[in-house]
mmCIF file of C-alpha atoms and ligand atoms in Angstrom:
data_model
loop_
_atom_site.group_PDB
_atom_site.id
_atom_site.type_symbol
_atom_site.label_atom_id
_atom_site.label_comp_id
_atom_site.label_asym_id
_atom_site.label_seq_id
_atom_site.Cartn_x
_atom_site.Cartn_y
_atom_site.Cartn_z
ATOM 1 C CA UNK U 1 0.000 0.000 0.000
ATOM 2 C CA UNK U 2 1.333 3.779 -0.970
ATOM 3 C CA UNK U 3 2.301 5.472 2.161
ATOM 4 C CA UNK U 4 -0.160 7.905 3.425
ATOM 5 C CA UNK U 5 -0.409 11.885 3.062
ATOM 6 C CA UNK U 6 1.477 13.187 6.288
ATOM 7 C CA UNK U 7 -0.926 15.690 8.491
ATOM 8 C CA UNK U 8 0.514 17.284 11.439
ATOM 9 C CA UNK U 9 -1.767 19.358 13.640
ATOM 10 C CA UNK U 10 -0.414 21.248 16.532
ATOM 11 C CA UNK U 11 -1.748 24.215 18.380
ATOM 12 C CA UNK U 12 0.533 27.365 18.268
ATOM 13 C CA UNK U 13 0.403 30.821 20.159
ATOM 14 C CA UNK U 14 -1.270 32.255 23.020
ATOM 15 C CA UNK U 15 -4.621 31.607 20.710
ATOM 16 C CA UNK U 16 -4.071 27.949 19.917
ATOM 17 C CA UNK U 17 -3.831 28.258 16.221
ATOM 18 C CA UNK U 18 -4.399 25.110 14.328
ATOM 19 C CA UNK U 19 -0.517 24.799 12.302
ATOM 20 C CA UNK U 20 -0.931 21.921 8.968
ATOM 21 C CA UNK U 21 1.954 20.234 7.971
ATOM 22 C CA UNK U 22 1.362 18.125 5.086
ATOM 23 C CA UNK U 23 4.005 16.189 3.673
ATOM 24 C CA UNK U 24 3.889 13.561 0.467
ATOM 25 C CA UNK U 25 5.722 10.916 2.607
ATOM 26 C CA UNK U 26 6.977 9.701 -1.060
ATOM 27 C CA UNK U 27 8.719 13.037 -2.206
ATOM 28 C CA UNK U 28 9.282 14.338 0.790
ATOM 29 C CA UNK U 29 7.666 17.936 -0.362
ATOM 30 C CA UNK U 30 5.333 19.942 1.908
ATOM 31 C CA UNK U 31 3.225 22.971 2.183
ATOM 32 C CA UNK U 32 2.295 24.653 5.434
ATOM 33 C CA UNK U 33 -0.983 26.341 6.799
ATOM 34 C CA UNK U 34 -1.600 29.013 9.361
ATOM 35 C CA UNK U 35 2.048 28.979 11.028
ATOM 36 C CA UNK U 36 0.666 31.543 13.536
ATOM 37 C CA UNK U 37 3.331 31.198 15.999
ATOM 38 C CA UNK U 38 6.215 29.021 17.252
ATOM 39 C CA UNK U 39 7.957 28.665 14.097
ATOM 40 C CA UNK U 40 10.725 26.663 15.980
ATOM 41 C CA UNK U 41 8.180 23.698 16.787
ATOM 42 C CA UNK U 42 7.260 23.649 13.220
ATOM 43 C CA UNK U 43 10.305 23.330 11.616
ATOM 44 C CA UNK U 44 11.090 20.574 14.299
ATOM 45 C CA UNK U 45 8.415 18.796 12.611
ATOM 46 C CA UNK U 46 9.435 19.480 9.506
ATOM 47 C CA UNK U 47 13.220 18.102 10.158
ATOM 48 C CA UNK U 48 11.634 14.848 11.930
ATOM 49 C CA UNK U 49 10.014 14.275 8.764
ATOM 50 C CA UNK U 50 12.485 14.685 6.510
ATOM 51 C CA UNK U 51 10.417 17.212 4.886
ATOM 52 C CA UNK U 52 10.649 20.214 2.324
ATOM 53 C CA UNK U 53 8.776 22.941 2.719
ATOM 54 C CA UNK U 54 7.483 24.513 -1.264
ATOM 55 C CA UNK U 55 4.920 26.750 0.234
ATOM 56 C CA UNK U 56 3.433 28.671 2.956
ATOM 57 C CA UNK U 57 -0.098 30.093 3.062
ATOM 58 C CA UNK U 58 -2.533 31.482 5.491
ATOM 59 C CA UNK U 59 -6.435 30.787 5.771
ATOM 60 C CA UNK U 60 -6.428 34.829 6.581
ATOM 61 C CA UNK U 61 -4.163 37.098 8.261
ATOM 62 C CA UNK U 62 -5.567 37.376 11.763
ATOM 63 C CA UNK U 63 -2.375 37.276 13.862
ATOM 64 C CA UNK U 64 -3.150 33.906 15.217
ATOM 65 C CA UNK U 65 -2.439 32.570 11.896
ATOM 66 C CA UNK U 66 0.155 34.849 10.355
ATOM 67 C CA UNK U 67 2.703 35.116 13.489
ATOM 68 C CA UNK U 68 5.295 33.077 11.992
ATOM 69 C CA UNK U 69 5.260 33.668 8.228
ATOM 70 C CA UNK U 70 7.884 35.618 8.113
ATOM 71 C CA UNK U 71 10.283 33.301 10.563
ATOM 72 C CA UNK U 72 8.842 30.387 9.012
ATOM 73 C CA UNK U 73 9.771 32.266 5.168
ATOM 74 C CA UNK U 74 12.971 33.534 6.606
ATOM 75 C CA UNK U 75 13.668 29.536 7.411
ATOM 76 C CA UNK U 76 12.895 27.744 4.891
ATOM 77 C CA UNK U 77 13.108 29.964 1.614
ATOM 78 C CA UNK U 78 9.363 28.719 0.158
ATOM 79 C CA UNK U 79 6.974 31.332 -0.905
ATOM 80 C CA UNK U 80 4.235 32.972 1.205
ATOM 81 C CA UNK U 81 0.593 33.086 -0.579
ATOM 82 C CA UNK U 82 -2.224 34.705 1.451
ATOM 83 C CA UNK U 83 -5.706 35.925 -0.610
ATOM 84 C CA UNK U 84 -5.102 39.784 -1.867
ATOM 85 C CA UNK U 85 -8.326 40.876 0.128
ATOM 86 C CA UNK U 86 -6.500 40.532 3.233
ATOM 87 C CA UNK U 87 -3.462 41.764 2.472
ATOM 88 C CA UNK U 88 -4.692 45.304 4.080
ATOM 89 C CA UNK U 89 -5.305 43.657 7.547
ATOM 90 C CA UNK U 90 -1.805 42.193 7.370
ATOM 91 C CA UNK U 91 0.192 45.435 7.079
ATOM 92 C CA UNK U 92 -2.219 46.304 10.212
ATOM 93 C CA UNK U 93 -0.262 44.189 11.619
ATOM 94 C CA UNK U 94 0.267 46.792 14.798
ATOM 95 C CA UNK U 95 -2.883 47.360 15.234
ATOM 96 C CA UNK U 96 -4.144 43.637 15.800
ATOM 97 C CA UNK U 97 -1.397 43.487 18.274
ATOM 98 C CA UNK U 98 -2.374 46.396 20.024
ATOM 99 C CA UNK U 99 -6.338 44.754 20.660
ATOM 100 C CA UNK U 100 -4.799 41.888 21.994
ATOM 101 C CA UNK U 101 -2.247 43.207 23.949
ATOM 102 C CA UNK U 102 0.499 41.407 22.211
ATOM 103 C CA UNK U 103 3.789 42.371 20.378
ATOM 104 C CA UNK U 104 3.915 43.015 17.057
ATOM 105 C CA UNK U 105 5.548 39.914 15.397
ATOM 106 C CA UNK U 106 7.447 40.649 12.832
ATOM 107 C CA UNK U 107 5.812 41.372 9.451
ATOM 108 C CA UNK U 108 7.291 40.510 5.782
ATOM 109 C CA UNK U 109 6.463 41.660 2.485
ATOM 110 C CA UNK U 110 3.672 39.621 0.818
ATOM 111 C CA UNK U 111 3.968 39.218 -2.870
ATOM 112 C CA UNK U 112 2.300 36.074 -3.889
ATOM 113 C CA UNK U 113 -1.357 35.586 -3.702
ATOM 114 C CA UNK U 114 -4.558 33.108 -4.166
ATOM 115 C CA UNK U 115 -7.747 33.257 -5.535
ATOM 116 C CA UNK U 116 -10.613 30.864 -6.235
ATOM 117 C CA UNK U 117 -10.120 28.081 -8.043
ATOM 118 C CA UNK U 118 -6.014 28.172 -7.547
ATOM 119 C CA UNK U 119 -4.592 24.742 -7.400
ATOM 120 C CA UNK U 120 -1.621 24.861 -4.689
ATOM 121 C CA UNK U 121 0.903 21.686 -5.546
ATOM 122 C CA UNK U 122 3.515 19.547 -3.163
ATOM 123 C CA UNK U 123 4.392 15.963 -3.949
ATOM 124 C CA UNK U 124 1.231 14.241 -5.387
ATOM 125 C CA UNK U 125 -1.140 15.734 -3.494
ATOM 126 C CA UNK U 126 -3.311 19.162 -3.728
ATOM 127 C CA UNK U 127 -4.967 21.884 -2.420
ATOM 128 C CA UNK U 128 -7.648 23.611 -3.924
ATOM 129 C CA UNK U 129 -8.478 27.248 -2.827
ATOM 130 C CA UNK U 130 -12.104 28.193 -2.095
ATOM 131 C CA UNK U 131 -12.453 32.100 -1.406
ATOM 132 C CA UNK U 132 -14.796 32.145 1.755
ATOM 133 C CA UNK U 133 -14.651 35.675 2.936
ATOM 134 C CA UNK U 134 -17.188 37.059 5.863
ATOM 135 C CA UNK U 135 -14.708 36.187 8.917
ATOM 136 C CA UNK U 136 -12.230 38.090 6.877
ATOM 137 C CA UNK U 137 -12.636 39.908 3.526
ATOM 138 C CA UNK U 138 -9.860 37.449 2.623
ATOM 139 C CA UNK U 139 -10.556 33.934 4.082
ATOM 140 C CA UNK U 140 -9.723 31.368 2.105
ATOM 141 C CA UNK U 141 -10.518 27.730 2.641
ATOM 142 C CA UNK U 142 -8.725 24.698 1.141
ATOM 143 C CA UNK U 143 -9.947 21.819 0.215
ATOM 144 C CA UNK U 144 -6.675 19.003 0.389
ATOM 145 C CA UNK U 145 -6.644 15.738 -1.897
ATOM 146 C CA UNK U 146 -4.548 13.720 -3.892
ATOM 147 C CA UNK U 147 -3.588 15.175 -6.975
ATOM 148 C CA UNK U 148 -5.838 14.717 -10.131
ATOM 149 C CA UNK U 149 -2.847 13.990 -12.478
ATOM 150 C CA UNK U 150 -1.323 11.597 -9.825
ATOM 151 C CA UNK U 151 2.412 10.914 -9.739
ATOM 152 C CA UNK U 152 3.707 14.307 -11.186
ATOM 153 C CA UNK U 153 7.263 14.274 -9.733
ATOM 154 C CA UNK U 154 6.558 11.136 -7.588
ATOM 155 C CA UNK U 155 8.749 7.837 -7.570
ATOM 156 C CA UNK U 156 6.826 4.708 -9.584
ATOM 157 C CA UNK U 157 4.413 3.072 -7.589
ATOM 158 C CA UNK U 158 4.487 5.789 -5.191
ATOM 159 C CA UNK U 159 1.078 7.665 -6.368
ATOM 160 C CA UNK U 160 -1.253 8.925 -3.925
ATOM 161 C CA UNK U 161 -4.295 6.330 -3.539
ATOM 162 C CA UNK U 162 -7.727 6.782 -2.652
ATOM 163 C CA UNK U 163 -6.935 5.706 1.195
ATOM 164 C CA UNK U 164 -5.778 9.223 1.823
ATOM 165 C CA UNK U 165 -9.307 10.680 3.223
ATOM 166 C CA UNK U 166 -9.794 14.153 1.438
ATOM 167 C CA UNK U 167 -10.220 16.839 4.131
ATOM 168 C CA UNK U 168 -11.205 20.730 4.210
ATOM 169 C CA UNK U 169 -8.565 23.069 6.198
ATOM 170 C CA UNK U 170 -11.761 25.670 6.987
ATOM 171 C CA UNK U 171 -9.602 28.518 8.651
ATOM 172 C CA UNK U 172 -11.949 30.068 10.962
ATOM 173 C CA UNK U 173 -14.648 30.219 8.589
ATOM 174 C CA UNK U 174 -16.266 27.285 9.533
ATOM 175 C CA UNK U 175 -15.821 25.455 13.523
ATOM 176 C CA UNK U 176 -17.368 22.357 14.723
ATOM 177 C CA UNK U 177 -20.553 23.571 16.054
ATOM 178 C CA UNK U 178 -19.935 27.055 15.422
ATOM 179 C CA UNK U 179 -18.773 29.436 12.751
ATOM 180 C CA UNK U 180 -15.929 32.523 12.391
ATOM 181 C CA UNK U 181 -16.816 35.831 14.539
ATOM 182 C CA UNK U 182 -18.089 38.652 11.886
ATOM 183 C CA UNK U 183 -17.428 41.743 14.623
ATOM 184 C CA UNK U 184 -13.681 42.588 13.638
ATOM 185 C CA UNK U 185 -12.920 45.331 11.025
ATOM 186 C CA UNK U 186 -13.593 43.750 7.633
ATOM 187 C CA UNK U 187 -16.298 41.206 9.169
ATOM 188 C CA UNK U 188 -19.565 40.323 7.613
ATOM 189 C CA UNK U 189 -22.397 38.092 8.408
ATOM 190 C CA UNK U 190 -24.280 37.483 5.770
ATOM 191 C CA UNK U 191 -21.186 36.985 4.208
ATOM 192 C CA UNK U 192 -19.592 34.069 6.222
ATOM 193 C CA UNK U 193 -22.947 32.119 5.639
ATOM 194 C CA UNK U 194 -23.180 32.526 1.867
ATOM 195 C CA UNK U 195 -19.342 31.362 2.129
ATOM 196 C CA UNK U 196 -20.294 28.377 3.759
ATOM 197 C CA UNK U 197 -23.571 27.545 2.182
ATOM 198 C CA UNK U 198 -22.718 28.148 -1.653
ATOM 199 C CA UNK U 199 -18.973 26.379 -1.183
ATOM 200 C CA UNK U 200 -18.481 24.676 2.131
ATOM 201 C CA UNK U 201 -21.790 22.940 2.262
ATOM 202 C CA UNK U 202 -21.457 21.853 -1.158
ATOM 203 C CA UNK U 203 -18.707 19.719 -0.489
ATOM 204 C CA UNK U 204 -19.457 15.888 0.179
ATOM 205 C CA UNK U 205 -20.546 15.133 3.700
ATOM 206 C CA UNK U 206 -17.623 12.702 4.522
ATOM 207 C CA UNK U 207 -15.034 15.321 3.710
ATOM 208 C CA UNK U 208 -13.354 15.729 7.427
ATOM 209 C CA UNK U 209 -12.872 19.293 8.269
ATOM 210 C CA UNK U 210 -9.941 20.686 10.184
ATOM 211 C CA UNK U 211 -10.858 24.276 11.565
ATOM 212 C CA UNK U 212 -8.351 26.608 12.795
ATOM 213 C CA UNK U 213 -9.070 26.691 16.443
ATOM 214 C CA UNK U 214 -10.551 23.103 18.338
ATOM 215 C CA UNK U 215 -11.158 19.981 16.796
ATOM 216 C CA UNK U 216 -12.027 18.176 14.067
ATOM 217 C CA UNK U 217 -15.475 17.672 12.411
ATOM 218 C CA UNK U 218 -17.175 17.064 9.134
ATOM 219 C CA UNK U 219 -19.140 18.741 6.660
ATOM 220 C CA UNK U 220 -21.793 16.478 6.814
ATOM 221 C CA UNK U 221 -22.213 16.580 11.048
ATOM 222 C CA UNK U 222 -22.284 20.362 10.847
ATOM 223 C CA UNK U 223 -24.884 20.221 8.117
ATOM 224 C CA UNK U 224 -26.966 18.477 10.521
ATOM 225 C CA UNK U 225 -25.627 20.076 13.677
ATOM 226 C CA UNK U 226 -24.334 23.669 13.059
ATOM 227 C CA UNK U 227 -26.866 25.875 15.301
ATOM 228 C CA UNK U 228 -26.015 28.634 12.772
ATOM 229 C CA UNK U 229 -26.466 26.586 9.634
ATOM 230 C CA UNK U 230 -30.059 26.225 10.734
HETATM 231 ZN ZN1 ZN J 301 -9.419 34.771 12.551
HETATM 232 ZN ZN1 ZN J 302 -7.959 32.283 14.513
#
């Protein structure tokens, strides 16, 4: 049997940021999401793995999830991709530090950027980037499989298989039991639920979301469960 995608969850920051690291255990390649803090832990990870890292993105750039881009950049060399509609509320960088009574981590310069219906590639697997804006005018969500056209840059008989589960990384658009607060500067209701109606909801029931704070859940128990979803 092929190995299995590598998905590495850890809490970071004072927040408890949900960190991805997925790896193709095959090629060794990797992409990380939401390195909010604690870049040091991550790249431990990363080293244990015998990983590379080819990219770096953020679900949005609240702090929580943008802490350690530039460290985590700075490390490693791979590009940095956040959504352009939140690129505004990253170089306020000072004053999201300021509301939480943190310091400033340091910021970078963001060149690179995603918008729906980007593919993001690492090994033979794939991430495909939903815009779901109404937590942030620039939420994205990402939807994580194996790669349509299989063993691109892979080893023979190393392709991804169908035993990898597909899963949703749902930033904090979407929470088990709960969705994204709407009440910070660039917030909107009505906008987070269209978001998750029109593209989260569409998605297949047994797709296993990973939210960026708490635990895991799927699309299918929040259809039925989600108090706001209603
Ligand atoms: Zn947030
Ligand atoms: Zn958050």
């Amino acid at each position: 049997m092929a190995p299995r995608l590598i998905h590495e969850v850890i809490r970071v920051g004072m927040l408890q940021c949900n960190c991805s690291i997925l790896g193709d255990p095959a090629t060794g390649d990797a992409i990380v999401v939401d390195p909010g803090d604690e870049v040091e832990r991550i790249l431990e990870i990363v080293r244990r793995r015998g990983l590379t890292v080819r990219t770096i993105v953020s679900t949005h750039t609240h702090i929580d999830h943008v802490g350690g881009l530039a460290g985590l950049h700075g490390a490693t060399g791979a590009p940095v991709l956040i959504h352009k509609a939140d690129l505004e509320l990253y170089q306020n960088m000072d004053n999201q530090a300021e509301w939480l009574g943190v310091p400033t981590p340091s910021v970078m310069r963001i060149q690179d950027f995603v918008k729906e219906g980007d593919t993001l590639r690492w090994g033979g697997y794939e991430a495909r980037v939903l815009h779901t804006p109404g937590h942030t005018p620039g939420s994205i969500s990402l939807v994580v499989e194996a790669s349509s056209d299989g063993a691109a840059g892979r080893p023979p008989n190393a392709a991804a298989t169908a035993v990898d589960h597909p899963r949703l990384l749902a930033g904090d658009t979407l929470f088990q039991g709960s969705i994204g607060r709407t009440d910070l500067p660039g917030g909107s209701f009505p906008q987070i639920l269209a978001s998750i109606r029109e593209k989260l909801l569409a998605l297949p029931d047994e797709l296993i979301v990973y939210p960026g704070h708490g635990g895991t859940t799927t699309i299918g128990s929040e259809r039925e469960l989600n108090p706001f979803l209603r």
